[in-house]
Short mmCIF file of C-alpha atoms in Angstrom, two decimals:
data_model
loop_
_atom_site.label_atom_id
_atom_site.label_comp_id
_atom_site.label_asym_id
_atom_site.label_seq_id
_atom_site.Cartn_x
_atom_site.Cartn_y
_atom_site.Cartn_z
CA MET A 1 -31.68 -35.12 9.21
CA LYS A 2 -33.92 -32.14 9.88
CA PHE A 3 -36.44 -32.64 12.65
CA CYS A 4 -39.96 -31.25 12.59
CA SER A 5 -42.07 -29.00 14.81
CA PHE A 6 -44.15 -31.97 15.99
CA CYS A 7 -41.19 -33.13 18.12
CA ASP A 8 -40.06 -29.57 18.83
CA HIS A 9 -37.10 -30.30 16.53
CA LEU A 10 -35.67 -32.87 18.96
CA GLY A 11 -36.21 -36.03 16.91
CA TYR A 12 -38.11 -37.73 19.75
CA VAL A 13 -41.40 -37.22 21.56
CA ILE A 14 -42.67 -37.83 25.08
CA ASN A 15 -44.76 -40.94 25.64
CA PRO A 16 -45.95 -40.62 29.28
CA ASP A 17 -47.84 -43.94 29.17
CA ALA A 18 -44.50 -45.73 28.87
CA VAL A 19 -43.61 -44.84 32.48
CA GLU A 20 -46.29 -47.18 33.84
CA LEU A 21 -44.75 -49.97 31.75
CA GLY A 22 -41.28 -49.25 33.09
CA GLU A 23 -40.10 -48.02 29.72
CA LEU A 24 -38.29 -44.87 28.62
CA PRO A 25 -41.01 -42.24 28.00
CA LEU A 26 -39.23 -41.02 24.88
CA SER A 27 -39.75 -42.44 21.42
CA PRO A 28 -38.54 -41.49 17.93
CA CYS A 29 -40.74 -38.88 16.28
CA PRO A 30 -43.45 -40.61 14.21
CA LYS A 31 -43.46 -37.69 11.76
CA CYS A 32 -39.79 -37.12 10.87
CA VAL A 33 -37.77 -40.09 12.18
CA VAL A 34 -39.86 -43.27 12.08
CA PRO A 35 -40.84 -42.96 8.38
CA GLY A 36 -37.18 -43.17 7.37
CA CYS A 37 -36.25 -45.94 9.80
CA ARG A 38 -35.10 -49.18 8.14
CA CYS A 39 -33.67 -51.02 11.16
CA SER A 40 -36.96 -51.59 13.01
CA GLY A 41 -35.40 -49.89 16.02
CA GLU A 42 -33.11 -52.82 16.73
CA PRO A 43 -29.59 -52.07 18.04
CA PRO A 44 -27.03 -51.42 16.63
CA TYR A 45 -29.44 -49.65 14.22
CA LEU A 46 -28.06 -51.09 10.97
CA PHE A 47 -29.82 -52.29 7.82
CA SER A 48 -28.75 -54.19 4.73
CA GLU A 49 -28.89 -52.65 1.29
CA GLY A 50 -27.81 -55.29 -1.22
CA ASP A 51 -24.40 -56.48 -0.08
CA THR A 52 -23.81 -53.35 2.01
CA VAL A 53 -24.62 -52.83 5.67
CA ARG A 54 -25.50 -49.23 6.43
CA MET A 55 -26.22 -47.16 9.50
CA CYS A 56 -29.92 -46.33 9.78
CA SER A 57 -30.96 -42.67 9.67
CA CYS A 58 -32.63 -43.12 13.08
CA SER A 59 -29.35 -44.10 14.75
CA PRO A 60 -28.36 -40.62 16.04
CA VAL A 61 -31.79 -40.14 17.62
CA ARG A 62 -31.91 -43.57 19.26
CA SER A 63 -28.33 -43.19 20.52
CA ARG A 64 -29.19 -39.80 22.02
CA MET A 65 -32.25 -41.30 23.71
CA GLU A 66 -30.04 -44.00 25.25
CA LYS A 67 -27.62 -41.34 26.47
CA ILE A 68 -30.52 -39.46 28.08
CA ARG A 69 -31.69 -42.66 29.78
CA ILE A 70 -28.24 -43.15 31.33
CA LEU A 71 -27.93 -39.49 32.40
CA TYR A 72 -31.41 -39.50 33.93
CA ALA A 73 -30.72 -42.67 35.90
CA LYS A 74 -27.83 -40.82 37.58
CA SER A 75 -29.90 -37.75 38.50
CA ASP A 76 -30.98 -39.10 41.94
CA LEU A 77 -34.52 -37.83 41.44
CA GLU A 78 -37.02 -39.32 43.86
CA LYS A 79 -39.40 -41.78 42.22
CA LYS A 80 -42.50 -39.58 42.66
CA PHE A 81 -40.85 -36.78 40.67
CA ARG A 82 -39.34 -38.85 37.87
CA TRP A 83 -40.40 -38.23 34.27
CA ARG A 84 -42.68 -35.32 35.09
CA PHE A 85 -42.83 -32.66 32.40
CA LEU A 86 -44.07 -29.08 32.21
CA GLY A 87 -47.48 -30.27 31.00
CA ASP A 88 -47.85 -32.08 34.35
CA TYR A 89 -47.71 -28.81 36.28
CA ASN A 90 -51.28 -27.55 36.65
CA CYS A 91 -51.54 -23.93 37.73
CA ARG A 92 -54.09 -22.90 40.36
CA THR A 93 -52.92 -19.38 41.16
CA GLN A 94 -51.45 -16.38 39.39
CA ALA A 95 -48.14 -17.00 41.16
CA GLU A 96 -48.01 -20.56 39.83
CA THR A 97 -48.85 -19.37 36.30
CA LYS A 98 -46.00 -16.85 36.49
CA ALA A 99 -43.60 -19.48 37.83
CA LYS A 100 -44.55 -21.90 35.07
CA SER A 101 -43.98 -19.18 32.48
CA ILE A 102 -40.50 -18.53 33.90
CA ALA A 103 -39.78 -22.26 33.82
CA TYR A 104 -40.92 -22.50 30.19
CA LYS A 105 -38.60 -19.66 29.18
CA ILE A 106 -35.65 -21.32 30.92
CA ILE A 107 -36.35 -24.64 29.23
CA GLN A 108 -36.62 -23.05 25.79
CA GLU A 109 -33.57 -20.79 26.11
CA PHE A 110 -31.15 -23.07 27.96
CA PRO A 111 -28.14 -22.93 28.03
CA ALA A 112 -28.37 -19.21 27.21
CA VAL A 113 -29.77 -18.52 30.68
CA ASP A 114 -27.92 -16.07 32.90
CA ARG A 115 -29.47 -16.95 36.28
CA GLY A 116 -30.92 -19.89 38.16
CA LEU A 117 -33.98 -19.89 40.43
CA PHE A 118 -34.72 -19.70 44.14
CA ILE A 119 -38.30 -20.89 44.62
CA TRP A 120 -39.80 -20.37 48.06
CA GLY A 121 -43.23 -20.66 49.66
CA ASN A 122 -45.24 -22.57 52.23
CA PRO A 123 -45.14 -26.39 52.16
CA GLY A 124 -47.05 -28.24 49.45
CA THR A 125 -47.17 -25.44 46.89
CA GLY A 126 -45.32 -27.39 44.19
CA LYS A 127 -41.81 -25.97 44.60
CA THR A 128 -40.07 -29.32 44.38
CA LEU A 129 -42.38 -30.50 41.60
CA LEU A 130 -41.65 -27.47 39.42
CA SER A 131 -37.90 -27.57 40.06
CA THR A 132 -37.64 -31.27 39.23
CA ILE A 133 -39.77 -30.77 36.12
CA ILE A 134 -37.25 -28.18 34.92
CA LEU A 135 -34.44 -30.65 35.67
CA THR A 136 -36.17 -33.40 33.69
CA GLU A 137 -36.92 -31.11 30.75
CA LEU A 138 -33.31 -29.88 30.58
CA ILE A 139 -31.85 -33.39 30.71
CA THR A 140 -34.21 -34.77 28.08
CA ARG A 141 -33.88 -31.81 25.73
CA ASN A 142 -30.15 -31.22 26.02
CA ALA A 143 -28.73 -34.63 27.00
CA ILE A 144 -26.76 -33.00 29.84
CA GLU A 145 -25.88 -34.06 33.37
CA GLY A 146 -28.23 -33.01 36.14
CA LYS A 147 -28.73 -33.95 39.76
CA TYR A 148 -31.28 -33.57 42.56
CA VAL A 149 -30.03 -33.05 46.14
CA LYS A 150 -32.21 -32.71 49.22
CA ILE A 151 -30.65 -30.81 52.13
CA SER A 152 -31.34 -33.16 55.02
CA LYS A 153 -29.69 -35.10 57.82
CA SER A 154 -28.89 -37.87 55.33
CA PHE A 155 -27.17 -35.37 53.02
CA PHE A 156 -24.87 -34.13 55.77
CA GLY A 157 -24.48 -37.69 57.04
CA LYS A 158 -23.26 -38.77 53.62
CA LEU A 159 -20.68 -35.99 53.56
CA ARG A 160 -19.54 -36.78 57.11
CA SER A 161 -19.05 -40.44 56.21
CA THR A 162 -16.39 -39.45 53.69
CA PHE A 163 -14.18 -38.58 56.66
CA VAL A 164 -14.82 -41.83 58.54
CA GLU A 165 -12.32 -44.57 57.82
CA GLY A 166 -13.95 -47.86 56.90
CA THR A 167 -17.12 -46.39 55.38
CA ALA A 168 -18.02 -46.91 51.72
CA LEU A 169 -17.52 -43.21 50.95
CA TYR A 170 -14.32 -42.72 52.94
CA GLY A 171 -11.92 -40.40 51.12
CA MET A 172 -14.48 -39.36 48.50
CA SER A 173 -15.22 -35.90 49.89
CA SER A 174 -13.36 -34.06 47.12
CA GLN A 175 -15.00 -36.22 44.45
CA ILE A 176 -18.52 -35.50 45.74
CA GLU A 177 -17.81 -31.79 46.09
CA LYS A 178 -16.36 -31.63 42.57
CA GLU A 179 -19.40 -33.38 41.12
CA LEU A 180 -21.82 -30.96 42.82
CA GLN A 181 -19.71 -28.04 41.66
CA GLU A 182 -19.36 -29.04 38.01
CA ILE A 183 -22.63 -30.77 37.14
CA ASP A 184 -24.57 -28.84 34.47
CA VAL A 185 -27.86 -28.51 36.37
CA LEU A 186 -28.32 -28.92 40.11
CA VAL A 187 -31.58 -28.81 42.09
CA ILE A 188 -31.00 -28.17 45.81
CA ASP A 189 -34.23 -28.95 47.63
CA ASP A 190 -35.22 -27.74 51.12
CA PHE A 191 -32.42 -25.18 51.29
CA GLY A 192 -32.19 -22.58 54.03
CA THR A 193 -33.26 -24.51 57.10
CA GLN A 194 -31.18 -23.19 59.98
CA ARG A 195 -28.41 -25.58 60.98
CA ASP A 196 -26.80 -25.88 64.42
CA SER A 197 -23.36 -26.89 63.25
CA ALA A 198 -20.80 -24.37 62.01
CA TRP A 199 -19.52 -27.13 59.72
CA GLU A 200 -22.96 -27.54 58.15
CA LYS A 201 -23.27 -23.80 57.58
CA GLU A 202 -19.83 -23.67 55.98
CA THR A 203 -20.67 -26.71 53.85
CA LEU A 204 -23.76 -24.95 52.51
CA TYR A 205 -21.78 -21.81 51.77
CA ASN A 206 -19.06 -23.77 49.95
CA LEU A 207 -21.71 -25.53 47.86
CA VAL A 208 -23.37 -22.25 46.86
CA ASP A 209 -20.06 -20.49 46.30
CA SER A 210 -18.67 -23.28 44.11
CA ARG A 211 -21.77 -23.18 41.89
CA TYR A 212 -21.51 -19.40 41.72
CA GLU A 213 -17.84 -19.42 40.75
CA ALA A 214 -18.38 -22.15 38.14
CA GLU A 215 -21.36 -20.20 36.72
CA LYS A 216 -23.51 -23.33 36.75
CA PHE A 217 -27.31 -23.32 36.55
CA THR A 218 -28.79 -23.99 39.99
CA ILE A 219 -32.33 -24.19 41.38
CA PHE A 220 -32.98 -23.87 45.11
CA THR A 221 -36.27 -24.52 46.90
CA SER A 222 -37.16 -23.48 50.42
CA ASN A 223 -40.16 -23.08 52.71
CA ALA A 224 -38.77 -19.76 53.92
CA ASN A 225 -38.21 -16.37 52.34
CA PRO A 226 -34.44 -16.30 51.70
CA LEU A 227 -34.29 -12.55 52.29
CA VAL A 228 -35.23 -13.31 55.90
CA SER A 229 -34.04 -16.87 56.61
CA LEU A 230 -30.61 -16.47 55.01
CA LYS A 231 -29.95 -12.92 56.14
CA ASP A 232 -27.65 -13.92 59.00
CA LEU A 233 -26.56 -17.38 57.79
CA SER A 234 -22.78 -17.45 57.27
CA GLU A 235 -22.73 -13.70 57.93
CA GLY A 236 -24.96 -13.07 54.95
CA ARG A 237 -22.49 -14.56 52.46
CA ILE A 238 -24.89 -17.25 51.25
CA LEU A 239 -27.70 -14.77 50.61
CA SER A 240 -25.32 -12.45 48.77
CA ARG A 241 -24.31 -15.23 46.39
CA ILE A 242 -27.89 -16.42 45.85
CA ARG A 243 -29.15 -12.93 45.02
CA GLU A 244 -26.49 -12.69 42.32
CA MET A 245 -26.95 -16.14 40.81
CA CYS A 246 -30.73 -16.65 41.08
CA LYS A 247 -34.08 -15.08 40.33
CA ILE A 248 -36.11 -15.30 43.54
CA ILE A 249 -39.78 -16.22 43.10
CA GLU A 250 -42.52 -17.00 45.62
CA LEU A 251 -45.02 -19.85 45.34
CA SER A 252 -47.80 -19.47 47.88
CA GLY A 253 -51.20 -21.04 48.20
CA ALA A 254 -53.00 -24.13 49.44
CA ASP A 255 -51.19 -27.41 50.00
CA ARG A 256 -51.45 -29.47 46.78
CA ARG A 257 -51.16 -32.70 48.75
CA THR A 258 -54.12 -31.79 50.99
CA GLU A 259 -56.23 -30.85 47.97
CA LYS A 260 -55.41 -34.16 46.33
CA GLU A 261 -56.47 -36.11 49.41
CA SER A 262 -59.82 -34.31 49.52
CA GLU A 263 -60.70 -35.04 45.87
#
C-alpha cells in the first residue's frame, strides 16, 4: 500500500486529543488507510470474503502502531514530556527557531544523520522539551528503540545498586551498560554537572565513549556551556568525544516555566 502526503507517508496520523483519554495518539490515516479497511480495526485485523478469511490491508499499519506503543512505553520519558511533538514547541527567540529547524532536519533525515546534539542554556529554556520531542518523533516515525536518561543521584544510585548483593538490580551492570550503548536513540538530560566521585566521572566518560564507538545517535542537554564545564572533566576526554559526535547549540532566554506561571 502506498501512503499519502496527508500522513507524511507513514500510514498513521497524530491525534493529540487521544492523550487526555489515555489512548495512543496515533491513528490510521483517514485518507489512505481507513478507506480500504474491512476489519473495523479489530485485532487480529482479518475479514471474511465469501468462505475465505483474509488479512486486512490496514494490518501492517495497525501492527506498526502497536509496536510503537510498546517501544514508547519502554522509553522512560517523564510523564510531562510524553507524546509531545514538534508542533508543540513554540519558538520565542531566534535561537529557538534555529534549534527547531535543526530538530526538524534530524527528524526528516534520520537515520542518515551523522551527528547528535548537545543542547545547552540557562534553566527553563526548553532544552529537555526539545530533546524529548525529537526522541518521540524518531520513535513514532521509525518504530525504533529510544530512551531518556536523567543524570542525577538516582541514576548513579541505580548503577551502584547493581554491585550490591541482595538488590533487585544486583549483577545487571553489564546489561544496563549494554542497553545504553546499543539503543538507537538516547537522550541524556542534565549532563555535565561536576561530580565529586572519580567513579561517577569515569562512568560518564564510559557512557559517552560507548555511544561514540557504536556510532549511535545521542542528544545531551546541560545548563552549562560544555566548552567550559567539560574542559577539565576526565582530563578533557569527554569534551573531545562530544565535539566529534554532536553539534553544539545554545538555547538562551527567559524561563518558559516562569512565563507560563505569569500568564
